[in-house]
PDB file of C-alpha atoms and ligand atoms in Angstrom:
ATOM      1  CA  MET A 106     -14.735  10.984  14.117  1.00  0.00           C
ATOM      2  CA  ARG A 107     -15.010   7.209  13.470  1.00  0.00           C
ATOM      3  CA  LEU A 108     -12.990   4.610  15.395  1.00  0.00           C
ATOM      4  CA  LEU A 109     -12.028   1.596  13.265  1.00  0.00           C
ATOM      5  CA  ILE A 110     -10.886  -1.624  14.948  1.00  0.00           C
ATOM      6  CA  ASP A 111      -9.400  -4.645  13.103  1.00  0.00           C
ATOM      7  CA  VAL A 112      -8.808  -7.700  15.298  1.00  0.00           C
ATOM      8  CA  GLY A 113      -6.518 -10.377  13.825  1.00  0.00           C
ATOM      9  CA  ASN A 114      -5.240 -13.541  15.480  1.00  0.00           C
ATOM     10  CA  THR A 115      -2.034 -11.800  16.515  1.00  0.00           C
ATOM     11  CA  ALA A 116      -2.843  -8.157  17.001  1.00  0.00           C
ATOM     12  CA  LEU A 117      -5.679  -5.656  17.443  1.00  0.00           C
ATOM     13  CA  LYS A 118      -5.201  -2.661  15.141  1.00  0.00           C
ATOM     14  CA  ALA A 119      -7.019   0.677  15.592  1.00  0.00           C
ATOM     15  CA  ALA A 120      -7.393   3.778  13.443  1.00  0.00           C
ATOM     16  CA  LEU A 121      -9.332   7.043  13.554  1.00  0.00           C
ATOM     17  CA  CYS A 122     -11.157   8.207  10.432  1.00  0.00           C
ATOM     18  CA  GLN A 123     -11.953  11.887   9.934  1.00  0.00           C
ATOM     19  CA  GLN A 124     -13.071  13.428   6.607  1.00  0.00           C
ATOM     20  CA  GLY A 125     -12.056  10.195   4.860  1.00  0.00           C
ATOM     21  CA  GLU A 126      -8.526  10.350   6.297  1.00  0.00           C
ATOM     22  CA  ILE A 127      -7.582   7.120   8.139  1.00  0.00           C
ATOM     23  CA  LYS A 128      -4.808   7.393  10.738  1.00  0.00           C
ATOM     24  CA  PRO A 129      -3.561   4.502  12.930  1.00  0.00           C
ATOM     25  CA  CYS A 130      -4.046   5.256  16.633  1.00  0.00           C
ATOM     26  CA  ASP A 131      -3.218   3.806  20.023  1.00  0.00           C
ATOM     27  CA  VAL A 132      -6.211   2.377  21.871  1.00  0.00           C
ATOM     28  CA  SER A 133      -4.787   3.393  25.260  1.00  0.00           C
ATOM     29  CA  ALA A 134      -5.473   7.105  24.647  1.00  0.00           C
ATOM     30  CA  LEU A 135      -8.679   7.432  22.627  1.00  0.00           C
ATOM     31  CA  PRO A 136     -10.490  10.811  22.270  1.00  0.00           C
ATOM     32  CA  TRP A 137     -13.816   9.178  23.234  1.00  0.00           C
ATOM     33  CA  ARG A 138     -15.708  12.481  23.378  1.00  0.00           C
ATOM     34  CA  LYS A 139     -14.886  13.120  19.698  1.00  0.00           C
ATOM     35  CA  ILE A 140     -15.813   9.586  18.520  1.00  0.00           C
ATOM     36  CA  ASN A 141     -19.277   9.319  16.917  1.00  0.00           C
ATOM     37  CA  GLU A 142     -19.218   5.605  16.092  1.00  0.00           C
ATOM     38  CA  LEU A 143     -17.038   2.514  16.486  1.00  0.00           C
ATOM     39  CA  VAL A 144     -16.839   0.163  13.489  1.00  0.00           C
ATOM     40  CA  TYR A 145     -15.053  -3.153  14.050  1.00  0.00           C
ATOM     41  CA  ALA A 146     -14.122  -6.464  12.463  1.00  0.00           C
ATOM     42  CA  SER A 147     -12.804  -9.460  14.337  1.00  0.00           C
ATOM     43  CA  VAL A 148     -11.572 -12.859  13.157  1.00  0.00           C
ATOM     44  CA  GLY A 149     -11.740 -14.217  16.676  1.00  0.00           C
ATOM     45  CA  LYS A 150     -12.577 -13.534  20.313  1.00  0.00           C
ATOM     46  CA  ASN A 151     -10.512 -10.767  21.882  1.00  0.00           C
ATOM     47  CA  GLU A 152     -10.517  -9.451  25.459  1.00  0.00           C
ATOM     48  CA  GLN A 153      -9.071  -6.080  24.395  1.00  0.00           C
ATOM     49  CA  LEU A 154     -11.952  -5.649  21.935  1.00  0.00           C
ATOM     50  CA  ASN A 155     -14.470  -6.428  24.669  1.00  0.00           C
ATOM     51  CA  GLY A 156     -12.859  -3.699  26.782  1.00  0.00           C
ATOM     52  CA  LEU A 157     -13.150  -1.175  23.962  1.00  0.00           C
ATOM     53  CA  LEU A 158     -16.813  -2.072  23.328  1.00  0.00           C
ATOM     54  CA  ALA A 159     -17.501  -1.592  27.041  1.00  0.00           C
ATOM     55  CA  GLN A 160     -15.817   1.834  26.963  1.00  0.00           C
ATOM     56  CA  ALA A 161     -17.819   2.731  23.844  1.00  0.00           C
ATOM     57  CA  SER A 162     -21.103   1.936  25.571  1.00  0.00           C
ATOM     58  CA  ALA A 163     -20.009   3.934  28.627  1.00  0.00           C
ATOM     59  CA  PHE A 164     -19.525   6.919  26.280  1.00  0.00           C
ATOM     60  CA  GLN A 165     -22.762   6.076  24.394  1.00  0.00           C
ATOM     61  CA  VAL A 166     -20.787   5.471  21.192  1.00  0.00           C
ATOM     62  CA  PRO A 167     -22.766   3.202  18.805  1.00  0.00           C
ATOM     63  CA  CYS A 168     -20.836   0.104  17.661  1.00  0.00           C
ATOM     64  CA  PHE A 169     -21.150  -1.700  14.306  1.00  0.00           C
ATOM     65  CA  GLU A 170     -19.575  -5.099  13.529  1.00  0.00           C
ATOM     66  CA  ALA A 171     -18.562  -5.783   9.918  1.00  0.00           C
ATOM     67  CA  LYS A 172     -19.819  -9.091   8.563  1.00  0.00           C
ATOM     68  CA  VAL A 173     -19.250 -10.946   5.289  1.00  0.00           C
ATOM     69  CA  THR A 174     -22.235 -11.001   2.917  1.00  0.00           C
ATOM     70  CA  LYS A 175     -22.705 -12.859  -0.378  1.00  0.00           C
ATOM     71  CA  GLN A 176     -22.879  -9.535  -2.191  1.00  0.00           C
ATOM     72  CA  LEU A 177     -21.887  -5.954  -1.380  1.00  0.00           C
ATOM     73  CA  SER A 178     -22.597  -3.402  -4.111  1.00  0.00           C
ATOM     74  CA  ASN A 179     -21.100  -5.133  -7.217  1.00  0.00           C
ATOM     75  CA  LEU A 180     -18.669  -7.274  -5.225  1.00  0.00           C
ATOM     76  CA  SER A 181     -19.643 -10.916  -4.824  1.00  0.00           C
ATOM     77  CA  CYS A 182     -18.123 -13.493  -2.481  1.00  0.00           C
ATOM     78  CA  ALA A 183     -16.829 -16.821  -3.859  1.00  0.00           C
ATOM     79  CA  TYR A 184     -17.859 -18.775  -0.775  1.00  0.00           C
ATOM     80  CA  GLN A 185     -21.257 -20.472  -0.751  1.00  0.00           C
ATOM     81  CA  GLN A 186     -20.972 -20.391   3.051  1.00  0.00           C
ATOM     82  CA  PHE A 187     -19.921 -16.726   2.876  1.00  0.00           C
ATOM     83  CA  SER A 188     -19.973 -16.309   6.687  1.00  0.00           C
ATOM     84  CA  ASN A 189     -16.999 -18.702   6.858  1.00  0.00           C
ATOM     85  CA  LEU A 190     -14.772 -16.297   4.905  1.00  0.00           C
ATOM     86  CA  GLY A 191     -12.431 -14.337   7.200  1.00  0.00           C
ATOM     87  CA  ILE A 192     -13.824 -10.802   7.590  1.00  0.00           C
ATOM     88  CA  ASP A 193     -10.301  -9.401   7.070  1.00  0.00           C
ATOM     89  CA  ARG A 194     -10.227 -11.072   3.646  1.00  0.00           C
ATOM     90  CA  TRP A 195     -13.640  -9.607   2.747  1.00  0.00           C
ATOM     91  CA  LEU A 196     -12.546  -6.120   3.861  1.00  0.00           C
ATOM     92  CA  GLY A 197      -9.347  -6.396   1.790  1.00  0.00           C
ATOM     93  CA  LEU A 198     -11.502  -7.304  -1.224  1.00  0.00           C
ATOM     94  CA  ILE A 199     -13.877  -4.388  -0.584  1.00  0.00           C
ATOM     95  CA  ALA A 200     -10.926  -1.970  -0.431  1.00  0.00           C
ATOM     96  CA  ALA A 201      -9.351  -3.429  -3.591  1.00  0.00           C
ATOM     97  CA  PHE A 202     -12.671  -3.222  -5.466  1.00  0.00           C
ATOM     98  CA  GLN A 203     -13.174   0.402  -4.401  1.00  0.00           C
ATOM     99  CA  LEU A 204      -9.593   1.555  -4.964  1.00  0.00           C
ATOM    100  CA  TRP A 205      -8.836  -0.379  -8.187  1.00  0.00           C
ATOM    101  CA  PRO A 206     -12.216  -0.536  -9.938  1.00  0.00           C
ATOM    102  CA  GLN A 207     -12.394  -2.317 -13.341  1.00  0.00           C
ATOM    103  CA  GLN A 208      -9.094  -4.085 -12.578  1.00  0.00           C
ATOM    104  CA  ASP A 209      -8.304  -7.730 -11.900  1.00  0.00           C
ATOM    105  CA  CYS A 210      -6.654  -7.784  -8.454  1.00  0.00           C
ATOM    106  CA  ILE A 211      -4.878 -10.239  -6.213  1.00  0.00           C
ATOM    107  CA  VAL A 212      -5.026  -9.266  -2.520  1.00  0.00           C
ATOM    108  CA  ILE A 213      -2.286 -10.712  -0.278  1.00  0.00           C
ATOM    109  CA  ASP A 214      -2.583 -10.029   3.475  1.00  0.00           C
ATOM    110  CA  THR A 215       0.288 -11.326   5.599  1.00  0.00           C
ATOM    111  CA  GLY A 216      -0.544 -11.628   9.238  1.00  0.00           C
ATOM    112  CA  THR A 217      -0.641 -14.684  11.464  1.00  0.00           C
ATOM    113  CA  ALA A 218      -1.694 -16.375   8.247  1.00  0.00           C
ATOM    114  CA  THR A 219      -0.999 -15.190   4.725  1.00  0.00           C
ATOM    115  CA  THR A 220      -4.233 -14.974   2.755  1.00  0.00           C
ATOM    116  CA  ILE A 221      -4.386 -14.671  -1.037  1.00  0.00           C
ATOM    117  CA  ASP A 222      -7.633 -13.657  -2.742  1.00  0.00           C
ATOM    118  CA  VAL A 223      -8.351 -13.311  -6.462  1.00  0.00           C
ATOM    119  CA  LEU A 224     -10.813 -10.636  -7.619  1.00  0.00           C
ATOM    120  CA  THR A 225     -11.927  -9.962 -11.210  1.00  0.00           C
ATOM    121  CA  ALA A 226     -12.432  -6.497 -12.703  1.00  0.00           C
ATOM    122  CA  GLN A 227     -16.183  -7.178 -12.587  1.00  0.00           C
ATOM    123  CA  GLY A 228     -16.112  -7.628  -8.783  1.00  0.00           C
ATOM    124  CA  GLN A 229     -16.271 -11.424  -8.791  1.00  0.00           C
ATOM    125  CA  HIS A 230     -14.243 -12.922  -5.890  1.00  0.00           C
ATOM    126  CA  LEU A 231     -12.947 -16.170  -7.436  1.00  0.00           C
ATOM    127  CA  GLY A 232     -11.617 -17.514  -4.116  1.00  0.00           C
ATOM    128  CA  GLY A 233      -8.137 -17.852  -2.676  1.00  0.00           C
ATOM    129  CA  TRP A 234      -5.816 -19.613  -0.267  1.00  0.00           C
ATOM    130  CA  ILE A 235      -4.826 -19.572   3.389  1.00  0.00           C
ATOM    131  CA  LEU A 236      -1.115 -20.176   4.108  1.00  0.00           C
ATOM    132  CA  PRO A 237       0.797 -20.057   7.376  1.00  0.00           C
ATOM    133  CA  GLY A 238       2.326 -16.595   7.843  1.00  0.00           C
ATOM    134  CA  LEU A 239       6.088 -16.355   7.346  1.00  0.00           C
ATOM    135  CA  ASP A 240       6.804 -16.522  11.080  1.00  0.00           C
ATOM    136  CA  LEU A 241       4.358 -19.411  11.519  1.00  0.00           C
ATOM    137  CA  MET A 242       6.185 -21.307   8.749  1.00  0.00           C
ATOM    138  CA  THR A 243       9.634 -20.829  10.244  1.00  0.00           C
ATOM    139  CA  ARG A 244       8.456 -21.436  13.837  1.00  0.00           C
ATOM    140  CA  SER A 245       6.627 -24.642  12.875  1.00  0.00           C
ATOM    141  CA  LEU A 246       9.951 -26.030  11.589  1.00  0.00           C
ATOM    142  CA  THR A 247      12.257 -24.823  14.371  1.00  0.00           C
ATOM    143  CA  GLN A 248       9.783 -26.108  16.972  1.00  0.00           C
ATOM    144  CA  ASN A 249       9.212 -29.487  15.316  1.00  0.00           C
ATOM    145  CA  THR A 250      12.698 -30.480  14.157  1.00  0.00           C
ATOM    146  CA  GLN A 251      15.924 -31.018  16.044  1.00  0.00           C
ATOM    147  CA  ARG A 252      18.372 -29.403  13.660  1.00  0.00           C
ATOM    148  CA  VAL A 253      16.533 -26.634  11.853  1.00  0.00           C
ATOM    149  CA  PHE A 254      17.311 -23.369  13.621  1.00  0.00           C
ATOM    150  CA  ASP A 255      16.527 -19.737  12.895  1.00  0.00           C
ATOM    151  CA  ASP A 256      18.605 -16.574  13.272  1.00  0.00           C
ATOM    152  CA  ALA A 257      16.814 -13.292  14.014  1.00  0.00           C
ATOM    153  CA  ASN A 258      19.378 -11.321  12.012  1.00  0.00           C
ATOM    154  CA  THR A 259      18.971 -13.408   8.858  1.00  0.00           C
ATOM    155  CA  PRO A 260      16.705 -11.601   6.378  1.00  0.00           C
ATOM    156  CA  PHE A 261      14.064 -13.245   4.187  1.00  0.00           C
ATOM    157  CA  ALA A 262      15.569 -13.294   0.672  1.00  0.00           C
ATOM    158  CA  ASN A 263      14.446 -14.702  -2.669  1.00  0.00           C
ATOM    159  CA  GLU A 264      17.678 -16.697  -3.018  1.00  0.00           C
ATOM    160  CA  LEU A 265      18.910 -20.245  -2.521  1.00  0.00           C
ATOM    161  CA  GLY A 266      19.800 -20.861   1.121  1.00  0.00           C
ATOM    162  CA  VAL A 267      23.476 -21.531   1.835  1.00  0.00           C
ATOM    163  CA  ASN A 268      23.045 -22.100   5.571  1.00  0.00           C
ATOM    164  CA  THR A 269      20.215 -23.317   7.793  1.00  0.00           C
ATOM    165  CA  PRO A 270      18.601 -19.970   8.692  1.00  0.00           C
ATOM    166  CA  ASN A 271      18.778 -18.937   4.987  1.00  0.00           C
ATOM    167  CA  GLY A 272      17.183 -22.174   3.904  1.00  0.00           C
ATOM    168  CA  LEU A 273      14.475 -21.793   6.515  1.00  0.00           C
ATOM    169  CA  LYS A 274      13.597 -18.133   5.928  1.00  0.00           C
ATOM    170  CA  ASN A 275      14.052 -18.087   2.157  1.00  0.00           C
ATOM    171  CA  GLY A 276      11.947 -21.247   1.950  1.00  0.00           C
ATOM    172  CA  ALA A 277       9.066 -19.531   3.726  1.00  0.00           C
ATOM    173  CA  LEU A 278       9.378 -16.516   1.434  1.00  0.00           C
ATOM    174  CA  VAL A 279       9.571 -18.404  -1.868  1.00  0.00           C
ATOM    175  CA  ALA A 280       6.685 -20.690  -0.862  1.00  0.00           C
ATOM    176  CA  THR A 281       4.588 -17.569  -0.351  1.00  0.00           C
ATOM    177  CA  LEU A 282       5.826 -15.944  -3.581  1.00  0.00           C
ATOM    178  CA  GLY A 283       5.064 -19.156  -5.438  1.00  0.00           C
ATOM    179  CA  ALA A 284       1.478 -19.104  -4.203  1.00  0.00           C
ATOM    180  CA  VAL A 285       1.123 -15.537  -5.538  1.00  0.00           C
ATOM    181  CA  GLU A 286       2.436 -16.705  -8.946  1.00  0.00           C
ATOM    182  CA  GLN A 287      -0.067 -19.574  -8.880  1.00  0.00           C
ATOM    183  CA  ALA A 288      -2.910 -17.128  -8.109  1.00  0.00           C
ATOM    184  CA  LYS A 289      -2.082 -15.176 -11.286  1.00  0.00           C
ATOM    185  CA  LEU A 290      -2.804 -18.301 -13.365  1.00  0.00           C
ATOM    186  CA  HIS A 291      -6.476 -18.052 -12.375  1.00  0.00           C
ATOM    187  CA  LEU A 292      -6.869 -14.744 -14.209  1.00  0.00           C
ATOM    188  CA  THR A 293      -6.808 -14.364 -17.997  1.00  0.00           C
ATOM    189  CA  ASN A 294      -5.279 -10.904 -17.519  1.00  0.00           C
ATOM    190  CA  LYS A 295      -1.594 -11.626 -17.069  1.00  0.00           C
ATOM    191  CA  LYS A 296      -0.912  -8.354 -15.252  1.00  0.00           C
ATOM    192  CA  PRO A 297      -3.381  -8.128 -12.372  1.00  0.00           C
ATOM    193  CA  GLN A 298      -2.895  -5.471  -9.735  1.00  0.00           C
ATOM    194  CA  LEU A 299      -1.033  -7.099  -6.826  1.00  0.00           C
ATOM    195  CA  ILE A 300      -2.026  -5.486  -3.499  1.00  0.00           C
ATOM    196  CA  PHE A 301      -0.130  -6.390  -0.309  1.00  0.00           C
ATOM    197  CA  ALA A 302      -1.075  -5.670   3.320  1.00  0.00           C
ATOM    198  CA  GLY A 303      -0.185  -6.900   6.799  1.00  0.00           C
ATOM    199  CA  GLY A 304       3.006  -7.468   8.784  1.00  0.00           C
ATOM    200  CA  TYR A 305       5.216  -8.678   5.954  1.00  0.00           C
ATOM    201  CA  GLY A 306       3.359  -6.865   3.181  1.00  0.00           C
ATOM    202  CA  ALA A 307       6.213  -4.490   2.400  1.00  0.00           C
ATOM    203  CA  LEU A 308       8.703  -7.377   2.160  1.00  0.00           C
ATOM    204  CA  LEU A 309       6.490  -9.318  -0.251  1.00  0.00           C
ATOM    205  CA  LYS A 310       5.548  -6.248  -2.318  1.00  0.00           C
ATOM    206  CA  ALA A 311       9.256  -5.597  -2.932  1.00  0.00           C
ATOM    207  CA  GLN A 312       9.536  -8.946  -4.766  1.00  0.00           C
ATOM    208  CA  PHE A 313       7.128  -7.854  -7.530  1.00  0.00           C
ATOM    209  CA  LEU A 314       7.128  -5.120 -10.185  1.00  0.00           C
ATOM    210  CA  ASP A 315       4.283  -2.564 -10.003  1.00  0.00           C
ATOM    211  CA  ALA A 316       2.823  -4.107  -6.837  1.00  0.00           C
ATOM    212  CA  ILE A 317       1.158  -1.998  -4.145  1.00  0.00           C
ATOM    213  CA  TYR A 318       1.718  -2.183  -0.366  1.00  0.00           C
ATOM    214  CA  ASP A 319      -1.093  -0.596   1.636  1.00  0.00           C
ATOM    215  CA  PRO A 320      -0.753  -1.133   5.399  1.00  0.00           C
ATOM    216  CA  GLN A 321      -4.192   0.454   5.840  1.00  0.00           C
ATOM    217  CA  LEU A 322      -5.939  -1.753   3.231  1.00  0.00           C
ATOM    218  CA  VAL A 323      -8.113  -3.654   5.726  1.00  0.00           C
ATOM    219  CA  MET A 324      -8.916  -0.444   7.645  1.00  0.00           C
ATOM    220  CA  LYS A 325      -9.956   1.248   4.367  1.00  0.00           C
ATOM    221  CA  GLY A 326     -12.084  -1.800   3.590  1.00  0.00           C
ATOM    222  CA  LEU A 327     -13.694  -1.559   7.038  1.00  0.00           C
ATOM    223  CA  ASN A 328     -14.523   2.095   6.419  1.00  0.00           C
ATOM    224  CA  TYR A 329     -15.922   1.360   2.956  1.00  0.00           C
ATOM    225  CA  TRP A 330     -17.964  -1.518   4.423  1.00  0.00           C
ATOM    226  CA  TYR A 331     -19.563   0.883   6.899  1.00  0.00           C
ATOM    227  CA  GLU A 332     -20.251   3.539   4.247  1.00  0.00           C
ATOM    228  CA  LEU A 333     -21.722   0.951   1.849  1.00  0.00           C
ATOM    229  CA  SER A 334     -23.706  -0.872   4.537  1.00  0.00           C
ATOM    230  CA  LYS A 335     -25.222   2.070   6.403  1.00  0.00           C
ATOM    231  CA  ASN A 336     -27.110   3.281   3.318  1.00  0.00           C
TER     232      ASN A 336
HETATM  233  C1  PAZ B 660      -7.127 -16.875   7.662  1.00  0.00           C
HETATM  234  C2  PAZ B 660      -7.330 -15.889   8.792  1.00  0.00           C
HETATM  235  C3  PAZ B 660      -7.082 -16.536  10.126  1.00  0.00           C
HETATM  236  C4  PAZ B 660      -6.332 -14.731   8.605  1.00  0.00           C
HETATM  237  O1  PAZ B 660      -6.433 -13.879   9.686  1.00  0.00           O
HETATM  238  P1  PAZ B 660      -5.160 -13.122  10.347  1.00  0.00           P
HETATM  239  O2  PAZ B 660      -3.914 -13.694   9.747  1.00  0.00           O
HETATM  240  O3  PAZ B 660      -5.367 -11.689   9.980  1.00  0.00           O
HETATM  241  O4  PAZ B 660      -5.263 -13.345  11.802  1.00  0.00           O
HETATM  242  C5  PAZ B 660      -8.756 -15.302   8.733  1.00  0.00           C
HETATM  243  O5  PAZ B 660      -9.000 -14.786   7.443  1.00  0.00           O
HETATM  244  C6  PAZ B 660      -9.814 -16.349   9.058  1.00  0.00           C
HETATM  245  O6  PAZ B 660     -10.075 -16.598  10.189  1.00  0.00           O
HETATM  246  N1  PAZ B 660     -10.436 -16.947   7.976  1.00  0.00           N
HETATM  247  C7  PAZ B 660     -11.488 -17.922   8.191  1.00  0.00           C
HETATM  248  C8  PAZ B 660     -11.373 -19.062   7.211  1.00  0.00           C
HETATM  249  C9  PAZ B 660     -11.483 -18.648   5.736  1.00  0.00           C
HETATM  250  O7  PAZ B 660     -11.201 -17.462   5.419  1.00  0.00           O
HETATM  251  O8  PAZ B 660     -11.857 -19.525   4.915  1.00  0.00           O
HETATM  252  K1    K B 661      -4.706  -9.573   9.082  1.00  0.00           K
END
């Protein structure tokens, strides 16, 4: 059994992989005796991760950290300084390339930040953008203005705002949707596969026809990274 750990800036996510099946799990009750290896990716320092690595070594479970490389199988990274690319973005690209081969893809991962990455059918990562996540956008305004306020019960909607919380939330949503539309312009294929992941992935996916929401995209990418890298 393989333990997969994805550390973002907001949350640490864990999953157990057995016979290719990836299931989210709770790190407070791990079957350590059944875990053969721990594979992890982290975009920043994390005390909880350090605790898990310490437990792994206590149970003699080998640990492997995923890193960005310029090339991985036929996938190539757009960044010259490839180690500066967020590992979560690289893992999302690996998963997209494995799951939608020969297809132009746009990978949108909404977490603390919303990242957008453009990938050609040939495995060429063209690059992408880093936006504040939806909550970061709304919080930055409510915390830095006197009269913009939010309302927890107001949904994000792709509509004109007719009150302050609407204007705030819908603005964050349409700014993000607009960036996805802009990403499409960088592909000659007008119907790329849109793949959403992360906290607001389902919300964003619902705004597009034929888009995919895969909450386990980064975890699948982490698993593929390990399979592709260990050989
Ligand atoms: C942009 C990110 C913070 C997103 O991470 P997350 O929202 O999952 O915490 C992460 O991909 C990152 O640290 N990127 C490094 C800079 C770059 O990708 O160019
Ligand atoms: K993330």
